Amino acid sequence: LHGGAGRRRRQSRLAPGSGKAAGGSRSISEFGPDGSLVPSGSRGQYFPILQIEPRGTGEVMRGYDFYSNAINAETMRQAITTGELSITPAVELKGPHDRGAVGVLAFVPVTYMPSGVTQRRYPEEFLIGLVAAVYPIGPFIESTLKLLQPAGGLDIYVVGADEQGSERILYFHP
């Protein structure tokens, strides 16, 4: 992660009905209809945020269950099934410092290989958890441009398509 453009978040799977993250110290939460964090509903699987880097940024999100969001859950299932990095489409970020920014979330499964096992047939069998990175598109583009220092007069549009194929501007750099 470069220049503060992304934030890493570590997650772990918890047993159904546990309702607590990080050793019972904090309830698992999700976003309610009004956009505030509320206690998580009952589900068969949870992936709450257990650790946030850099420290001191977005601590209110500790315990938030990324799996409670359908887009995140689909992307996480893909990462777990393939054992590889999986990235969401552009979404509105809801963290305390995001202020409605658009970004992407990247999920990488963390697995272990028991001794004596030579081939992974099902990556989810050996799943410990996931590492997630949040990339707000604007700061990511600005950090990159600062490094590249392109000649003046360069307008950059980042465009994405929704499920219906309609394009929308995700970010503009004048």
PDB file of C-alpha atoms in Angstrom:
ATOM      1  CA  LEU A   1       0.000   0.000   0.000  1.00  0.00           C
ATOM      2  CA  HIS A   2       1.478   3.281  -1.009  1.00  0.00           C
ATOM      3  CA  GLY A   3       1.085   6.780   0.325  1.00  0.00           C
ATOM      4  CA  GLY A   4      -1.917   6.067   2.527  1.00  0.00           C
ATOM      5  CA  ALA A   5      -4.031   5.268  -0.505  1.00  0.00           C
ATOM      6  CA  GLY A   6      -5.367   2.081   1.069  1.00  0.00           C
ATOM      7  CA  ARG A   7      -6.049   0.616   4.472  1.00  0.00           C
ATOM      8  CA  ARG A   8      -5.431  -3.020   5.333  1.00  0.00           C
ATOM      9  CA  ARG A   9      -7.951  -4.863   7.438  1.00  0.00           C
ATOM     10  CA  ARG A  10      -7.581  -8.418   8.724  1.00  0.00           C
ATOM     11  CA  GLN A  11     -10.603 -10.620   9.170  1.00  0.00           C
ATOM     12  CA  SER A  12     -11.313 -14.007  10.627  1.00  0.00           C
ATOM     13  CA  ARG A  13     -14.218 -16.401  10.378  1.00  0.00           C
ATOM     14  CA  LEU A  14     -16.281 -16.921  13.540  1.00  0.00           C
ATOM     15  CA  ALA A  15     -18.719 -19.632  14.515  1.00  0.00           C
ATOM     16  CA  PRO A  16     -22.423 -18.984  13.944  1.00  0.00           C
ATOM     17  CA  GLY A  17     -24.104 -17.129  16.764  1.00  0.00           C
ATOM     18  CA  SER A  18     -20.870 -16.094  18.467  1.00  0.00           C
ATOM     19  CA  GLY A  19     -21.846 -12.422  18.164  1.00  0.00           C
ATOM     20  CA  LYS A  20     -18.424 -11.281  19.351  1.00  0.00           C
ATOM     21  CA  ALA A  21     -15.194 -10.408  17.593  1.00  0.00           C
ATOM     22  CA  ALA A  22     -11.611 -10.440  18.860  1.00  0.00           C
ATOM     23  CA  GLY A  23     -12.026 -12.656  21.882  1.00  0.00           C
ATOM     24  CA  GLY A  24     -15.468 -11.369  22.834  1.00  0.00           C
ATOM     25  CA  SER A  25     -14.306  -7.792  23.287  1.00  0.00           C
ATOM     26  CA  ARG A  26     -16.580  -6.221  20.689  1.00  0.00           C
ATOM     27  CA  SER A  27     -19.870  -7.110  19.055  1.00  0.00           C
ATOM     28  CA  ILE A  28     -19.998  -7.947  15.377  1.00  0.00           C
ATOM     29  CA  SER A  29     -21.729  -5.166  13.453  1.00  0.00           C
ATOM     30  CA  GLU A  30     -23.126  -4.322  10.040  1.00  0.00           C
ATOM     31  CA  PHE A  31     -24.588  -1.213   8.446  1.00  0.00           C
ATOM     32  CA  GLY A  32     -28.268  -0.618   9.176  1.00  0.00           C
ATOM     33  CA  PRO A  33     -30.763   0.977   6.767  1.00  0.00           C
ATOM     34  CA  ASP A  34     -29.813   4.464   8.001  1.00  0.00           C
ATOM     35  CA  GLY A  35     -26.086   3.833   7.393  1.00  0.00           C
ATOM     36  CA  SER A  36     -25.143   3.509  11.063  1.00  0.00           C
ATOM     37  CA  LEU A  37     -23.398   0.478  12.537  1.00  0.00           C
ATOM     38  CA  VAL A  38     -25.832  -1.875  14.274  1.00  0.00           C
ATOM     39  CA  PRO A  39     -25.417  -5.350  15.828  1.00  0.00           C
ATOM     40  CA  SER A  40     -25.064  -7.973  13.109  1.00  0.00           C
ATOM     41  CA  GLY A  41     -28.002 -10.150  12.165  1.00  0.00           C
ATOM     42  CA  SER A  42     -27.890 -13.909  12.600  1.00  0.00           C
ATOM     43  CA  ARG A  43     -25.956 -15.637   9.797  1.00  0.00           C
ATOM     44  CA  GLY A  44     -24.101 -18.882   9.356  1.00  0.00           C
ATOM     45  CA  GLN A  45     -20.758 -17.179   8.851  1.00  0.00           C
ATOM     46  CA  TYR A  46     -19.103 -13.926   9.918  1.00  0.00           C
ATOM     47  CA  PHE A  47     -15.939 -12.159   8.771  1.00  0.00           C
ATOM     48  CA  PRO A  48     -15.534  -9.240  11.190  1.00  0.00           C
ATOM     49  CA  ILE A  49     -12.617  -6.814  11.043  1.00  0.00           C
ATOM     50  CA  LEU A  50     -10.188  -7.796  13.791  1.00  0.00           C
ATOM     51  CA  GLN A  51      -7.236  -5.521  13.073  1.00  0.00           C
ATOM     52  CA  ILE A  52      -6.852  -2.208  11.223  1.00  0.00           C
ATOM     53  CA  GLU A  53      -3.602  -0.808   9.812  1.00  0.00           C
ATOM     54  CA  PRO A  54      -2.368   1.827  10.169  1.00  0.00           C
ATOM     55  CA  ARG A  55      -3.439   1.869  13.797  1.00  0.00           C
ATOM     56  CA  GLY A  56      -5.658   4.709  14.914  1.00  0.00           C
ATOM     57  CA  THR A  57      -7.548   4.937  11.612  1.00  0.00           C
ATOM     58  CA  GLY A  58     -11.139   3.809  11.514  1.00  0.00           C
ATOM     59  CA  GLU A  59     -11.173   1.990  14.866  1.00  0.00           C
ATOM     60  CA  VAL A  60     -14.968   2.319  14.900  1.00  0.00           C
ATOM     61  CA  MET A  61     -14.973  -0.263  12.067  1.00  0.00           C
ATOM     62  CA  ARG A  62     -13.397  -2.950  14.267  1.00  0.00           C
ATOM     63  CA  GLY A  63     -15.978  -5.745  14.480  1.00  0.00           C
ATOM     64  CA  TYR A  64     -17.719  -4.716  11.235  1.00  0.00           C
ATOM     65  CA  ASP A  65     -18.667  -7.846   9.270  1.00  0.00           C
ATOM     66  CA  PHE A  66     -17.634  -7.341   5.637  1.00  0.00           C
ATOM     67  CA  TYR A  67     -19.628 -10.485   4.829  1.00  0.00           C
ATOM     68  CA  SER A  68     -22.885  -8.685   5.737  1.00  0.00           C
ATOM     69  CA  ASN A  69     -22.741  -6.797   2.404  1.00  0.00           C
ATOM     70  CA  ALA A  70     -23.839  -8.835  -0.654  1.00  0.00           C
ATOM     71  CA  ILE A  71     -21.151  -7.452  -2.998  1.00  0.00           C
ATOM     72  CA  ASN A  72     -18.417  -8.045  -0.426  1.00  0.00           C
ATOM     73  CA  ALA A  73     -19.736 -11.532   0.365  1.00  0.00           C
ATOM     74  CA  GLU A  74     -19.725 -12.539  -3.312  1.00  0.00           C
ATOM     75  CA  THR A  75     -16.173 -11.228  -3.751  1.00  0.00           C
ATOM     76  CA  MET A  76     -15.011 -12.933  -0.556  1.00  0.00           C
ATOM     77  CA  ARG A  77     -16.556 -16.258  -1.640  1.00  0.00           C
ATOM     78  CA  GLN A  78     -14.668 -15.969  -4.939  1.00  0.00           C
ATOM     79  CA  ALA A  79     -11.371 -15.339  -3.092  1.00  0.00           C
ATOM     80  CA  ILE A  80     -11.988 -18.260  -0.729  1.00  0.00           C
ATOM     81  CA  THR A  81     -13.027 -20.658  -3.507  1.00  0.00           C
ATOM     82  CA  THR A  82     -10.120 -19.821  -5.820  1.00  0.00           C
ATOM     83  CA  GLY A  83      -7.542 -19.191  -3.103  1.00  0.00           C
ATOM     84  CA  GLU A  84      -6.587 -15.975  -4.928  1.00  0.00           C
ATOM     85  CA  LEU A  85      -7.005 -12.200  -4.744  1.00  0.00           C
ATOM     86  CA  SER A  86     -10.512 -10.996  -5.561  1.00  0.00           C
ATOM     87  CA  ILE A  87     -11.598  -7.359  -5.958  1.00  0.00           C
ATOM     88  CA  THR A  88     -15.067  -5.811  -5.677  1.00  0.00           C
ATOM     89  CA  PRO A  89     -16.469  -3.570  -8.360  1.00  0.00           C
ATOM     90  CA  ALA A  90     -16.416   0.130  -7.473  1.00  0.00           C
ATOM     91  CA  VAL A  91     -18.581   0.700  -4.385  1.00  0.00           C
ATOM     92  CA  GLU A  92     -19.427   3.581  -2.072  1.00  0.00           C
ATOM     93  CA  LEU A  93     -17.116   3.335   0.930  1.00  0.00           C
ATOM     94  CA  LYS A  94     -18.806   3.680   4.307  1.00  0.00           C
ATOM     95  CA  GLY A  95     -15.955   4.008   6.790  1.00  0.00           C
ATOM     96  CA  PRO A  96     -15.757   7.011   9.134  1.00  0.00           C
ATOM     97  CA  HIS A  97     -13.154   8.803   7.004  1.00  0.00           C
ATOM     98  CA  ASP A  98     -14.549   7.893   3.586  1.00  0.00           C
ATOM     99  CA  ARG A  99     -17.331  10.505   3.349  1.00  0.00           C
ATOM    100  CA  GLY A 100     -19.100   8.672   0.538  1.00  0.00           C
ATOM    101  CA  ALA A 101     -15.940   8.161  -1.544  1.00  0.00           C
ATOM    102  CA  VAL A 102     -15.941   5.504  -4.221  1.00  0.00           C
ATOM    103  CA  GLY A 103     -13.391   2.717  -3.989  1.00  0.00           C
ATOM    104  CA  VAL A 104     -12.699  -0.981  -4.297  1.00  0.00           C
ATOM    105  CA  LEU A 105     -12.059  -3.648  -1.691  1.00  0.00           C
ATOM    106  CA  ALA A 106      -9.507  -6.375  -2.247  1.00  0.00           C
ATOM    107  CA  PHE A 107      -9.713  -9.702  -0.397  1.00  0.00           C
ATOM    108  CA  VAL A 108      -6.943 -12.302  -0.131  1.00  0.00           C
ATOM    109  CA  PRO A 109      -7.512 -15.588   1.709  1.00  0.00           C
ATOM    110  CA  VAL A 110      -5.033 -16.586   4.399  1.00  0.00           C
ATOM    111  CA  THR A 111      -4.636 -20.346   4.555  1.00  0.00           C
ATOM    112  CA  TYR A 112      -2.393 -22.914   6.180  1.00  0.00           C
ATOM    113  CA  MET A 113      -1.046 -26.160   4.817  1.00  0.00           C
ATOM    114  CA  PRO A 114      -0.968 -28.976   7.392  1.00  0.00           C
ATOM    115  CA  SER A 115       2.132 -31.138   7.339  1.00  0.00           C
ATOM    116  CA  GLY A 116       1.700 -34.175   5.146  1.00  0.00           C
ATOM    117  CA  VAL A 117      -0.780 -32.440   2.818  1.00  0.00           C
ATOM    118  CA  THR A 118       0.719 -31.954  -0.612  1.00  0.00           C
ATOM    119  CA  GLN A 119      -2.235 -30.671  -2.603  1.00  0.00           C
ATOM    120  CA  ARG A 120      -5.057 -28.285  -1.740  1.00  0.00           C
ATOM    121  CA  ARG A 121      -8.257 -29.582  -3.243  1.00  0.00           C
ATOM    122  CA  TYR A 122     -10.494 -27.074  -1.484  1.00  0.00           C
ATOM    123  CA  PRO A 123      -8.831 -23.849  -0.327  1.00  0.00           C
ATOM    124  CA  GLU A 124     -11.659 -23.161   2.136  1.00  0.00           C
ATOM    125  CA  GLU A 125     -10.685 -26.304   4.070  1.00  0.00           C
ATOM    126  CA  PHE A 126      -7.501 -24.556   5.163  1.00  0.00           C
ATOM    127  CA  LEU A 127      -8.896 -21.031   5.541  1.00  0.00           C
ATOM    128  CA  ILE A 128      -7.687 -19.049   8.544  1.00  0.00           C
ATOM    129  CA  GLY A 129      -9.251 -15.752   7.486  1.00  0.00           C
ATOM    130  CA  LEU A 130      -8.937 -12.969   4.956  1.00  0.00           C
ATOM    131  CA  VAL A 131      -6.820  -9.883   4.535  1.00  0.00           C
ATOM    132  CA  ALA A 132      -8.781  -6.983   3.093  1.00  0.00           C
ATOM    133  CA  ALA A 133      -7.489  -3.748   1.644  1.00  0.00           C
ATOM    134  CA  VAL A 134      -9.671  -0.714   1.025  1.00  0.00           C
ATOM    135  CA  TYR A 135      -8.639   1.508  -1.878  1.00  0.00           C
ATOM    136  CA  PRO A 136     -10.471   4.820  -2.193  1.00  0.00           C
ATOM    137  CA  ILE A 137     -10.134   5.603  -5.902  1.00  0.00           C
ATOM    138  CA  GLY A 138      -9.460   9.349  -5.527  1.00  0.00           C
ATOM    139  CA  PRO A 139      -6.537   9.132  -3.068  1.00  0.00           C
ATOM    140  CA  PHE A 140      -5.153   6.139  -4.981  1.00  0.00           C
ATOM    141  CA  ILE A 141      -5.106   8.106  -8.269  1.00  0.00           C
ATOM    142  CA  GLU A 142      -3.716  11.248  -6.599  1.00  0.00           C
ATOM    143  CA  SER A 143      -0.910   9.288  -4.878  1.00  0.00           C
ATOM    144  CA  THR A 144       0.007   7.682  -8.188  1.00  0.00           C
ATOM    145  CA  LEU A 145       0.010  11.014 -10.028  1.00  0.00           C
ATOM    146  CA  LYS A 146       2.177  12.558  -7.331  1.00  0.00           C
ATOM    147  CA  LEU A 147       4.747   9.819  -7.949  1.00  0.00           C
ATOM    148  CA  LEU A 148       4.560  10.021 -11.739  1.00  0.00           C
ATOM    149  CA  GLN A 149       4.450  13.819 -11.897  1.00  0.00           C
ATOM    150  CA  PRO A 150       2.848  13.987 -15.369  1.00  0.00           C
ATOM    151  CA  ALA A 151       3.043  17.170 -17.435  1.00  0.00           C
ATOM    152  CA  GLY A 152       0.310  19.738 -16.698  1.00  0.00           C
ATOM    153  CA  GLY A 153      -3.009  19.826 -18.475  1.00  0.00           C
ATOM    154  CA  LEU A 154      -3.776  16.136 -18.025  1.00  0.00           C
ATOM    155  CA  ASP A 155      -7.441  15.427 -17.231  1.00  0.00           C
ATOM    156  CA  ILE A 156      -8.106  11.940 -15.907  1.00  0.00           C
ATOM    157  CA  TYR A 157     -11.518  10.325 -15.751  1.00  0.00           C
ATOM    158  CA  VAL A 158     -12.014   7.015 -13.980  1.00  0.00           C
ATOM    159  CA  VAL A 159     -15.180   5.448 -15.359  1.00  0.00           C
ATOM    160  CA  GLY A 160     -16.982   2.326 -14.197  1.00  0.00           C
ATOM    161  CA  ALA A 161     -20.034   0.424 -15.382  1.00  0.00           C
ATOM    162  CA  ASP A 162     -22.890  -0.707 -13.151  1.00  0.00           C
ATOM    163  CA  GLU A 163     -24.749  -4.038 -13.406  1.00  0.00           C
ATOM    164  CA  GLN A 164     -26.871  -2.691 -16.276  1.00  0.00           C
ATOM    165  CA  GLY A 165     -23.783  -1.584 -18.227  1.00  0.00           C
ATOM    166  CA  SER A 166     -24.405   2.131 -17.686  1.00  0.00           C
ATOM    167  CA  GLU A 167     -21.189   4.076 -17.246  1.00  0.00           C
ATOM    168  CA  ARG A 168     -20.633   6.558 -14.454  1.00  0.00           C
ATOM    169  CA  ILE A 169     -17.712   8.754 -13.530  1.00  0.00           C
ATOM    170  CA  LEU A 170     -16.057   7.363 -10.423  1.00  0.00           C
ATOM    171  CA  TYR A 171     -13.372  10.016 -10.164  1.00  0.00           C
ATOM    172  CA  PHE A 172     -12.122  13.071 -12.045  1.00  0.00           C
ATOM    173  CA  HIS A 173      -8.684  14.659 -11.769  1.00  0.00           C
ATOM    174  CA  PRO A 174      -8.432  18.060 -13.478  1.00  0.00           C
TER     175      PRO A 174
END
